[in-house]
Amino acid sequence: MITMPVSDASPNDADPAVLLKSVRPNIVQSIRAYRVAQLQDAAETTGQHFLYANLAEATTKQEVLETIARSFLFPKHFGKNLDALHDCLTDVVHGGGPQPGFVVVLEQLPATQRFDKEARETLLDVFRDAADFWAERGIAFRVFYSFL
């Protein structure tokens, strides 16, 4: 009988190029076992855009949107609403020419009275819609998030 060695490797130990292959190309999911630095390395190794926002200081929808806009280098005319967020994640970028793919990290989404579970889910729905937009174009758009 031949036995195969059991790998103790976690997603954190994976080769950066292999790391993203273990995740569906168009998904919004909890960051779980992944580390931000490794996701960034994987994005860079595979030539994809890496977008990162640390939302620990945000307590309202407006602050969350402002932090995302600043972190992702959105245009100054960004409307700071969910429709404008969707447009910046899809149409504006798509109009810029061919895209290699995206790895997005939303770290420490707030859980406050002014940014509750419903607000978090609505925000994540915008990113899910963006993932669907890019899936239709054959472009990877992976979003990883964590809660504060």
Short mmCIF file of N, CA and C in Angstrom, two decimals:
data_model
loop_
_atom_site.label_atom_id
_atom_site.label_comp_id
_atom_site.label_asym_id
_atom_site.label_seq_id
_atom_site.Cartn_x
_atom_site.Cartn_y
_atom_site.Cartn_z
N MET A 1 0.85 -1.17 0.00
CA MET A 1 0.00 0.00 0.00
C MET A 1 0.90 1.24 0.00
N ILE A 2 0.55 2.21 -0.84
CA ILE A 2 1.29 3.45 -0.92
C ILE A 2 0.55 4.51 -0.12
N THR A 3 1.27 5.19 0.73
CA THR A 3 0.64 6.28 1.48
C THR A 3 1.24 7.60 1.03
N MET A 4 0.39 8.57 0.99
CA MET A 4 0.82 9.91 0.60
C MET A 4 1.11 10.70 1.87
N PRO A 5 2.15 11.50 1.86
CA PRO A 5 2.41 12.33 3.04
C PRO A 5 1.28 13.32 3.25
N VAL A 6 0.96 13.53 4.49
CA VAL A 6 -0.08 14.49 4.84
C VAL A 6 0.59 15.85 5.01
N SER A 7 0.05 16.83 4.35
CA SER A 7 0.63 18.17 4.45
C SER A 7 0.06 18.90 5.65
N ASP A 8 0.94 19.46 6.43
CA ASP A 8 0.52 20.29 7.54
C ASP A 8 0.46 21.75 7.14
N ALA A 9 0.65 22.01 5.86
CA ALA A 9 0.69 23.39 5.39
C ALA A 9 -0.68 24.04 5.48
N SER A 10 -0.67 25.23 5.96
CA SER A 10 -1.89 26.03 6.00
C SER A 10 -1.85 26.99 4.83
N PRO A 11 -2.96 27.70 4.55
CA PRO A 11 -2.91 28.69 3.48
C PRO A 11 -1.79 29.70 3.70
N ASN A 12 -1.38 29.89 4.93
CA ASN A 12 -0.32 30.85 5.23
C ASN A 12 1.05 30.37 4.78
N ASP A 13 1.22 29.05 4.60
CA ASP A 13 2.51 28.50 4.21
C ASP A 13 2.62 28.33 2.70
N ALA A 14 1.55 28.56 1.99
CA ALA A 14 1.51 28.29 0.56
C ALA A 14 2.37 29.27 -0.22
N ASP A 15 2.87 28.76 -1.35
CA ASP A 15 3.54 29.61 -2.32
C ASP A 15 2.55 30.70 -2.72
N PRO A 16 2.99 31.96 -2.79
CA PRO A 16 2.05 33.04 -3.10
C PRO A 16 1.21 32.80 -4.36
N ALA A 17 1.82 32.26 -5.39
CA ALA A 17 1.07 32.01 -6.63
C ALA A 17 0.02 30.93 -6.43
N VAL A 18 0.31 29.96 -5.57
CA VAL A 18 -0.61 28.86 -5.31
C VAL A 18 -1.73 29.30 -4.37
N LEU A 19 -1.43 30.22 -3.49
CA LEU A 19 -2.39 30.69 -2.49
C LEU A 19 -3.71 31.11 -3.14
N LEU A 20 -3.66 31.93 -4.16
CA LEU A 20 -4.89 32.41 -4.79
C LEU A 20 -5.61 31.32 -5.57
N LYS A 21 -4.88 30.32 -6.03
CA LYS A 21 -5.53 29.22 -6.76
C LYS A 21 -6.42 28.39 -5.85
N SER A 22 -6.20 28.49 -4.54
CA SER A 22 -7.02 27.73 -3.59
C SER A 22 -8.32 28.45 -3.25
N VAL A 23 -8.50 29.65 -3.79
CA VAL A 23 -9.68 30.47 -3.51
C VAL A 23 -10.40 30.73 -4.82
N ARG A 24 -11.72 30.55 -4.82
CA ARG A 24 -12.49 30.84 -6.04
C ARG A 24 -12.12 32.23 -6.56
N PRO A 25 -12.14 32.42 -7.87
CA PRO A 25 -11.68 33.70 -8.42
C PRO A 25 -12.60 34.89 -8.17
N ASN A 26 -13.86 34.65 -7.91
CA ASN A 26 -14.80 35.76 -7.70
C ASN A 26 -15.63 35.45 -6.47
N ILE A 27 -15.15 35.97 -5.34
CA ILE A 27 -15.77 35.61 -4.06
C ILE A 27 -15.56 36.73 -3.05
N VAL A 28 -16.47 36.79 -2.10
CA VAL A 28 -16.33 37.67 -0.93
C VAL A 28 -16.40 36.73 0.27
N GLN A 29 -15.33 36.67 1.05
CA GLN A 29 -15.28 35.72 2.15
C GLN A 29 -14.49 36.27 3.33
N SER A 30 -14.72 35.67 4.48
CA SER A 30 -13.97 36.02 5.68
C SER A 30 -12.50 35.72 5.45
N ILE A 31 -11.65 36.55 6.01
CA ILE A 31 -10.21 36.38 5.83
C ILE A 31 -9.70 35.12 6.52
N ARG A 32 -10.33 34.70 7.59
CA ARG A 32 -10.02 33.49 8.36
C ARG A 32 -8.54 33.23 8.52
N ALA A 33 -8.04 32.16 7.89
CA ALA A 33 -6.66 31.73 8.10
C ALA A 33 -5.64 32.51 7.28
N TYR A 34 -6.11 33.37 6.41
CA TYR A 34 -5.18 34.12 5.56
C TYR A 34 -4.62 35.32 6.30
N ARG A 35 -3.40 35.66 5.97
CA ARG A 35 -2.77 36.86 6.53
C ARG A 35 -2.70 37.92 5.45
N VAL A 36 -2.87 39.16 5.85
CA VAL A 36 -2.89 40.27 4.89
C VAL A 36 -1.60 40.31 4.08
N ALA A 37 -0.47 40.19 4.73
CA ALA A 37 0.82 40.27 4.02
C ALA A 37 0.94 39.18 2.96
N GLN A 38 0.43 38.00 3.26
CA GLN A 38 0.51 36.91 2.29
C GLN A 38 -0.46 37.12 1.12
N LEU A 39 -1.62 37.69 1.40
CA LEU A 39 -2.54 38.01 0.31
C LEU A 39 -1.94 39.09 -0.59
N GLN A 40 -1.29 40.06 0.03
CA GLN A 40 -0.63 41.11 -0.75
C GLN A 40 0.48 40.52 -1.61
N ASP A 41 1.28 39.66 -1.02
CA ASP A 41 2.37 39.01 -1.75
C ASP A 41 1.81 38.18 -2.91
N ALA A 42 0.72 37.46 -2.65
CA ALA A 42 0.10 36.64 -3.70
C ALA A 42 -0.41 37.52 -4.84
N ALA A 43 -1.02 38.65 -4.50
CA ALA A 43 -1.51 39.57 -5.53
C ALA A 43 -0.34 40.08 -6.37
N GLU A 44 0.71 40.51 -5.70
CA GLU A 44 1.86 41.06 -6.41
C GLU A 44 2.55 40.00 -7.26
N THR A 45 2.68 38.79 -6.72
CA THR A 45 3.32 37.70 -7.46
C THR A 45 2.55 37.34 -8.72
N THR A 46 1.23 37.44 -8.66
CA THR A 46 0.40 37.08 -9.82
C THR A 46 0.03 38.30 -10.67
N GLY A 47 0.56 39.47 -10.32
CA GLY A 47 0.33 40.67 -11.12
C GLY A 47 -1.05 41.27 -10.95
N GLN A 48 -1.72 40.97 -9.85
CA GLN A 48 -3.06 41.51 -9.61
C GLN A 48 -2.99 42.76 -8.74
N HIS A 49 -4.05 43.57 -8.82
CA HIS A 49 -4.16 44.75 -7.97
C HIS A 49 -4.43 44.30 -6.53
N PHE A 50 -3.79 44.95 -5.57
CA PHE A 50 -4.06 44.70 -4.16
C PHE A 50 -4.67 45.96 -3.57
N LEU A 51 -5.90 45.83 -3.07
CA LEU A 51 -6.60 46.96 -2.46
C LEU A 51 -6.84 46.63 -1.00
N TYR A 52 -6.40 47.52 -0.12
CA TYR A 52 -6.46 47.26 1.32
C TYR A 52 -7.05 48.47 2.04
N ALA A 53 -7.98 48.19 2.95
CA ALA A 53 -8.53 49.24 3.81
C ALA A 53 -8.64 48.70 5.23
N ASN A 54 -8.03 49.41 6.17
CA ASN A 54 -8.18 49.09 7.58
C ASN A 54 -9.25 50.03 8.13
N LEU A 55 -10.36 49.44 8.54
CA LEU A 55 -11.54 50.21 8.94
C LEU A 55 -11.72 50.30 10.45
N ALA A 56 -10.68 50.02 11.21
CA ALA A 56 -10.77 49.97 12.67
C ALA A 56 -11.23 51.29 13.28
N GLU A 57 -10.90 52.40 12.67
CA GLU A 57 -11.25 53.71 13.24
C GLU A 57 -12.63 54.19 12.78
N ALA A 58 -13.21 53.54 11.80
CA ALA A 58 -14.52 53.96 11.28
C ALA A 58 -15.64 53.47 12.19
N THR A 59 -16.64 54.32 12.39
CA THR A 59 -17.78 53.92 13.23
C THR A 59 -19.12 54.12 12.53
N THR A 60 -19.11 54.78 11.37
CA THR A 60 -20.35 55.04 10.64
C THR A 60 -20.17 54.63 9.18
N LYS A 61 -21.27 54.54 8.47
CA LYS A 61 -21.23 54.22 7.05
C LYS A 61 -20.39 55.24 6.30
N GLN A 62 -20.58 56.50 6.61
CA GLN A 62 -19.83 57.57 5.94
C GLN A 62 -18.33 57.41 6.17
N GLU A 63 -17.93 57.12 7.40
CA GLU A 63 -16.51 56.93 7.70
C GLU A 63 -15.95 55.69 7.01
N VAL A 64 -16.75 54.62 6.94
CA VAL A 64 -16.32 53.42 6.24
C VAL A 64 -16.08 53.75 4.76
N LEU A 65 -17.02 54.42 4.13
CA LEU A 65 -16.88 54.77 2.72
C LEU A 65 -15.70 55.72 2.48
N GLU A 66 -15.52 56.68 3.37
CA GLU A 66 -14.39 57.61 3.23
C GLU A 66 -13.05 56.88 3.37
N THR A 67 -12.97 55.94 4.30
CA THR A 67 -11.74 55.18 4.49
C THR A 67 -11.45 54.30 3.29
N ILE A 68 -12.47 53.64 2.76
CA ILE A 68 -12.28 52.82 1.57
C ILE A 68 -11.84 53.71 0.40
N ALA A 69 -12.49 54.83 0.20
CA ALA A 69 -12.15 55.73 -0.90
C ALA A 69 -10.70 56.20 -0.80
N ARG A 70 -10.30 56.59 0.39
CA ARG A 70 -8.92 57.07 0.60
C ARG A 70 -7.92 55.93 0.41
N SER A 71 -8.22 54.77 0.96
CA SER A 71 -7.31 53.63 0.89
C SER A 71 -7.17 53.09 -0.53
N PHE A 72 -8.26 53.10 -1.28
CA PHE A 72 -8.25 52.56 -2.64
C PHE A 72 -7.90 53.62 -3.68
N LEU A 73 -7.62 54.84 -3.22
CA LEU A 73 -7.25 55.94 -4.11
C LEU A 73 -8.33 56.26 -5.14
N PHE A 74 -9.58 56.28 -4.68
CA PHE A 74 -10.69 56.65 -5.56
C PHE A 74 -10.55 58.12 -5.97
N PRO A 75 -11.17 58.49 -7.08
CA PRO A 75 -11.11 59.89 -7.52
C PRO A 75 -11.72 60.82 -6.47
N LYS A 76 -11.27 62.05 -6.46
CA LYS A 76 -11.75 63.04 -5.48
C LYS A 76 -13.25 63.26 -5.59
N HIS A 77 -13.82 63.03 -6.77
CA HIS A 77 -15.26 63.25 -6.96
C HIS A 77 -16.12 62.08 -6.47
N PHE A 78 -15.49 61.06 -5.84
CA PHE A 78 -16.22 59.91 -5.31
C PHE A 78 -17.38 60.39 -4.44
N GLY A 79 -18.58 59.91 -4.72
CA GLY A 79 -19.80 60.40 -4.07
C GLY A 79 -20.04 59.92 -2.66
N LYS A 80 -19.21 59.05 -2.14
CA LYS A 80 -19.32 58.54 -0.77
C LYS A 80 -20.69 57.95 -0.46
N ASN A 81 -21.19 57.16 -1.41
CA ASN A 81 -22.40 56.38 -1.19
C ASN A 81 -22.18 55.01 -1.83
N LEU A 82 -23.08 54.08 -1.58
CA LEU A 82 -22.87 52.71 -2.05
C LEU A 82 -22.91 52.59 -3.57
N ASP A 83 -23.74 53.38 -4.23
CA ASP A 83 -23.77 53.37 -5.70
C ASP A 83 -22.44 53.84 -6.27
N ALA A 84 -21.90 54.90 -5.68
CA ALA A 84 -20.61 55.42 -6.14
C ALA A 84 -19.49 54.40 -5.87
N LEU A 85 -19.57 53.70 -4.74
CA LEU A 85 -18.60 52.65 -4.44
C LEU A 85 -18.65 51.58 -5.52
N HIS A 86 -19.85 51.13 -5.86
CA HIS A 86 -20.00 50.12 -6.90
C HIS A 86 -19.41 50.61 -8.22
N ASP A 87 -19.72 51.84 -8.58
CA ASP A 87 -19.20 52.40 -9.83
C ASP A 87 -17.68 52.43 -9.84
N CYS A 88 -17.08 52.82 -8.73
CA CYS A 88 -15.62 52.89 -8.66
C CYS A 88 -14.98 51.50 -8.71
N LEU A 89 -15.66 50.50 -8.19
CA LEU A 89 -15.13 49.14 -8.21
C LEU A 89 -15.33 48.45 -9.55
N THR A 90 -16.21 49.00 -10.38
CA THR A 90 -16.55 48.32 -11.63
C THR A 90 -16.32 49.22 -12.85
N ASP A 91 -17.28 50.04 -13.17
CA ASP A 91 -17.25 50.81 -14.42
C ASP A 91 -16.02 51.70 -14.56
N VAL A 92 -15.67 52.42 -13.51
CA VAL A 92 -14.53 53.34 -13.59
C VAL A 92 -13.25 52.57 -13.88
N VAL A 93 -13.05 51.46 -13.17
CA VAL A 93 -11.84 50.65 -13.37
C VAL A 93 -11.89 49.95 -14.72
N HIS A 94 -13.06 49.41 -15.08
CA HIS A 94 -13.20 48.71 -16.35
C HIS A 94 -12.89 49.65 -17.51
N GLY A 95 -13.28 50.91 -17.38
CA GLY A 95 -13.01 51.89 -18.42
C GLY A 95 -11.53 52.21 -18.57
N GLY A 96 -10.72 51.81 -17.61
CA GLY A 96 -9.29 52.07 -17.65
C GLY A 96 -8.50 51.07 -18.47
N GLY A 97 -9.17 50.10 -19.05
CA GLY A 97 -8.49 49.11 -19.87
C GLY A 97 -8.46 47.74 -19.22
N PRO A 98 -7.73 46.81 -19.85
CA PRO A 98 -7.66 45.45 -19.33
C PRO A 98 -7.14 45.41 -17.89
N GLN A 99 -7.72 44.53 -17.11
CA GLN A 99 -7.35 44.40 -15.70
C GLN A 99 -6.83 43.00 -15.43
N PRO A 100 -5.78 42.87 -14.61
CA PRO A 100 -5.19 41.57 -14.33
C PRO A 100 -5.90 40.77 -13.24
N GLY A 101 -6.75 41.41 -12.46
CA GLY A 101 -7.41 40.77 -11.34
C GLY A 101 -7.22 41.60 -10.08
N PHE A 102 -7.97 41.26 -9.04
CA PHE A 102 -7.99 42.06 -7.82
C PHE A 102 -8.01 41.17 -6.59
N VAL A 103 -7.25 41.57 -5.59
CA VAL A 103 -7.32 41.00 -4.26
C VAL A 103 -7.64 42.18 -3.35
N VAL A 104 -8.79 42.11 -2.68
CA VAL A 104 -9.27 43.21 -1.86
C VAL A 104 -9.34 42.73 -0.41
N VAL A 105 -8.83 43.54 0.51
CA VAL A 105 -8.92 43.22 1.93
C VAL A 105 -9.59 44.37 2.65
N LEU A 106 -10.69 44.04 3.33
CA LEU A 106 -11.40 44.98 4.20
C LEU A 106 -11.18 44.49 5.62
N GLU A 107 -10.24 45.11 6.29
CA GLU A 107 -9.86 44.63 7.61
C GLU A 107 -10.58 45.43 8.69
N GLN A 108 -11.09 44.70 9.68
CA GLN A 108 -11.72 45.27 10.86
C GLN A 108 -12.95 46.11 10.54
N LEU A 109 -13.87 45.50 9.78
CA LEU A 109 -15.16 46.17 9.55
C LEU A 109 -15.79 46.44 10.91
N PRO A 110 -16.28 47.65 11.13
CA PRO A 110 -16.82 47.98 12.45
C PRO A 110 -18.12 47.26 12.77
N ALA A 111 -18.36 47.12 14.04
CA ALA A 111 -19.62 46.58 14.56
C ALA A 111 -20.09 47.57 15.61
N THR A 112 -20.72 48.63 15.16
CA THR A 112 -21.18 49.69 16.06
C THR A 112 -22.66 49.91 15.86
N GLN A 113 -23.23 50.70 16.72
CA GLN A 113 -24.65 51.03 16.59
C GLN A 113 -24.91 51.75 15.27
N ARG A 114 -23.96 52.56 14.84
CA ARG A 114 -24.14 53.35 13.63
C ARG A 114 -23.63 52.63 12.38
N PHE A 115 -23.02 51.47 12.56
CA PHE A 115 -22.63 50.61 11.43
C PHE A 115 -22.85 49.17 11.89
N ASP A 116 -24.12 48.77 11.86
CA ASP A 116 -24.53 47.48 12.42
C ASP A 116 -24.41 46.35 11.40
N LYS A 117 -24.92 45.18 11.78
CA LYS A 117 -24.82 43.99 10.93
C LYS A 117 -25.46 44.24 9.57
N GLU A 118 -26.60 44.88 9.54
CA GLU A 118 -27.27 45.16 8.26
C GLU A 118 -26.41 46.06 7.38
N ALA A 119 -25.79 47.07 7.96
CA ALA A 119 -24.92 47.96 7.19
C ALA A 119 -23.70 47.21 6.65
N ARG A 120 -23.13 46.32 7.47
CA ARG A 120 -21.98 45.52 7.01
C ARG A 120 -22.38 44.63 5.85
N GLU A 121 -23.53 43.96 5.98
CA GLU A 121 -23.98 43.06 4.91
C GLU A 121 -24.29 43.84 3.62
N THR A 122 -24.86 45.02 3.76
CA THR A 122 -25.14 45.85 2.59
C THR A 122 -23.84 46.24 1.90
N LEU A 123 -22.84 46.62 2.68
CA LEU A 123 -21.53 46.96 2.12
C LEU A 123 -20.93 45.75 1.41
N LEU A 124 -20.97 44.59 2.06
CA LEU A 124 -20.41 43.38 1.45
C LEU A 124 -21.18 42.99 0.20
N ASP A 125 -22.48 43.29 0.15
CA ASP A 125 -23.27 43.03 -1.07
C ASP A 125 -22.74 43.84 -2.25
N VAL A 126 -22.30 45.06 -1.99
CA VAL A 126 -21.71 45.88 -3.07
C VAL A 126 -20.46 45.18 -3.61
N PHE A 127 -19.66 44.64 -2.72
CA PHE A 127 -18.46 43.93 -3.16
C PHE A 127 -18.83 42.62 -3.86
N ARG A 128 -19.90 41.95 -3.42
CA ARG A 128 -20.37 40.75 -4.12
C ARG A 128 -20.84 41.09 -5.53
N ASP A 129 -21.55 42.20 -5.66
CA ASP A 129 -21.99 42.64 -6.99
C ASP A 129 -20.79 42.95 -7.88
N ALA A 130 -19.76 43.57 -7.30
CA ALA A 130 -18.55 43.86 -8.06
C ALA A 130 -17.86 42.55 -8.48
N ALA A 131 -17.84 41.56 -7.59
CA ALA A 131 -17.26 40.26 -7.93
C ALA A 131 -18.01 39.64 -9.10
N ASP A 132 -19.34 39.75 -9.10
CA ASP A 132 -20.14 39.23 -10.21
C ASP A 132 -19.84 39.98 -11.51
N PHE A 133 -19.71 41.31 -11.42
CA PHE A 133 -19.37 42.14 -12.58
C PHE A 133 -18.08 41.65 -13.22
N TRP A 134 -17.05 41.45 -12.39
CA TRP A 134 -15.76 41.03 -12.92
C TRP A 134 -15.79 39.57 -13.38
N ALA A 135 -16.59 38.72 -12.73
CA ALA A 135 -16.71 37.33 -13.16
C ALA A 135 -17.25 37.25 -14.58
N GLU A 136 -18.22 38.11 -14.90
CA GLU A 136 -18.79 38.14 -16.25
C GLU A 136 -17.74 38.52 -17.29
N ARG A 137 -16.67 39.14 -16.86
CA ARG A 137 -15.60 39.58 -17.76
C ARG A 137 -14.37 38.67 -17.67
N GLY A 138 -14.49 37.60 -16.88
CA GLY A 138 -13.39 36.65 -16.74
C GLY A 138 -12.21 37.17 -15.94
N ILE A 139 -12.46 38.13 -15.05
CA ILE A 139 -11.41 38.74 -14.23
C ILE A 139 -11.63 38.36 -12.77
N ALA A 140 -10.57 37.90 -12.12
CA ALA A 140 -10.66 37.53 -10.70
C ALA A 140 -10.87 38.77 -9.84
N PHE A 141 -11.77 38.65 -8.86
CA PHE A 141 -12.04 39.72 -7.91
C PHE A 141 -12.34 39.05 -6.58
N ARG A 142 -11.29 38.90 -5.77
CA ARG A 142 -11.42 38.20 -4.49
C ARG A 142 -11.41 39.23 -3.37
N VAL A 143 -12.40 39.12 -2.49
CA VAL A 143 -12.51 40.05 -1.36
C VAL A 143 -12.43 39.25 -0.07
N PHE A 144 -11.57 39.70 0.82
CA PHE A 144 -11.41 39.09 2.14
C PHE A 144 -11.73 40.16 3.18
N TYR A 145 -12.49 39.79 4.20
CA TYR A 145 -12.86 40.78 5.21
C TYR A 145 -12.74 40.18 6.61
N SER A 146 -12.59 41.08 7.57
CA SER A 146 -12.63 40.68 8.98
C SER A 146 -13.45 41.72 9.72
N PHE A 147 -13.95 41.32 10.89
CA PHE A 147 -14.73 42.23 11.72
C PHE A 147 -13.88 42.70 12.89
N LEU A 148 -14.19 43.88 13.36
CA LEU A 148 -13.50 44.46 14.51
C LEU A 148 -13.90 43.73 15.77
#
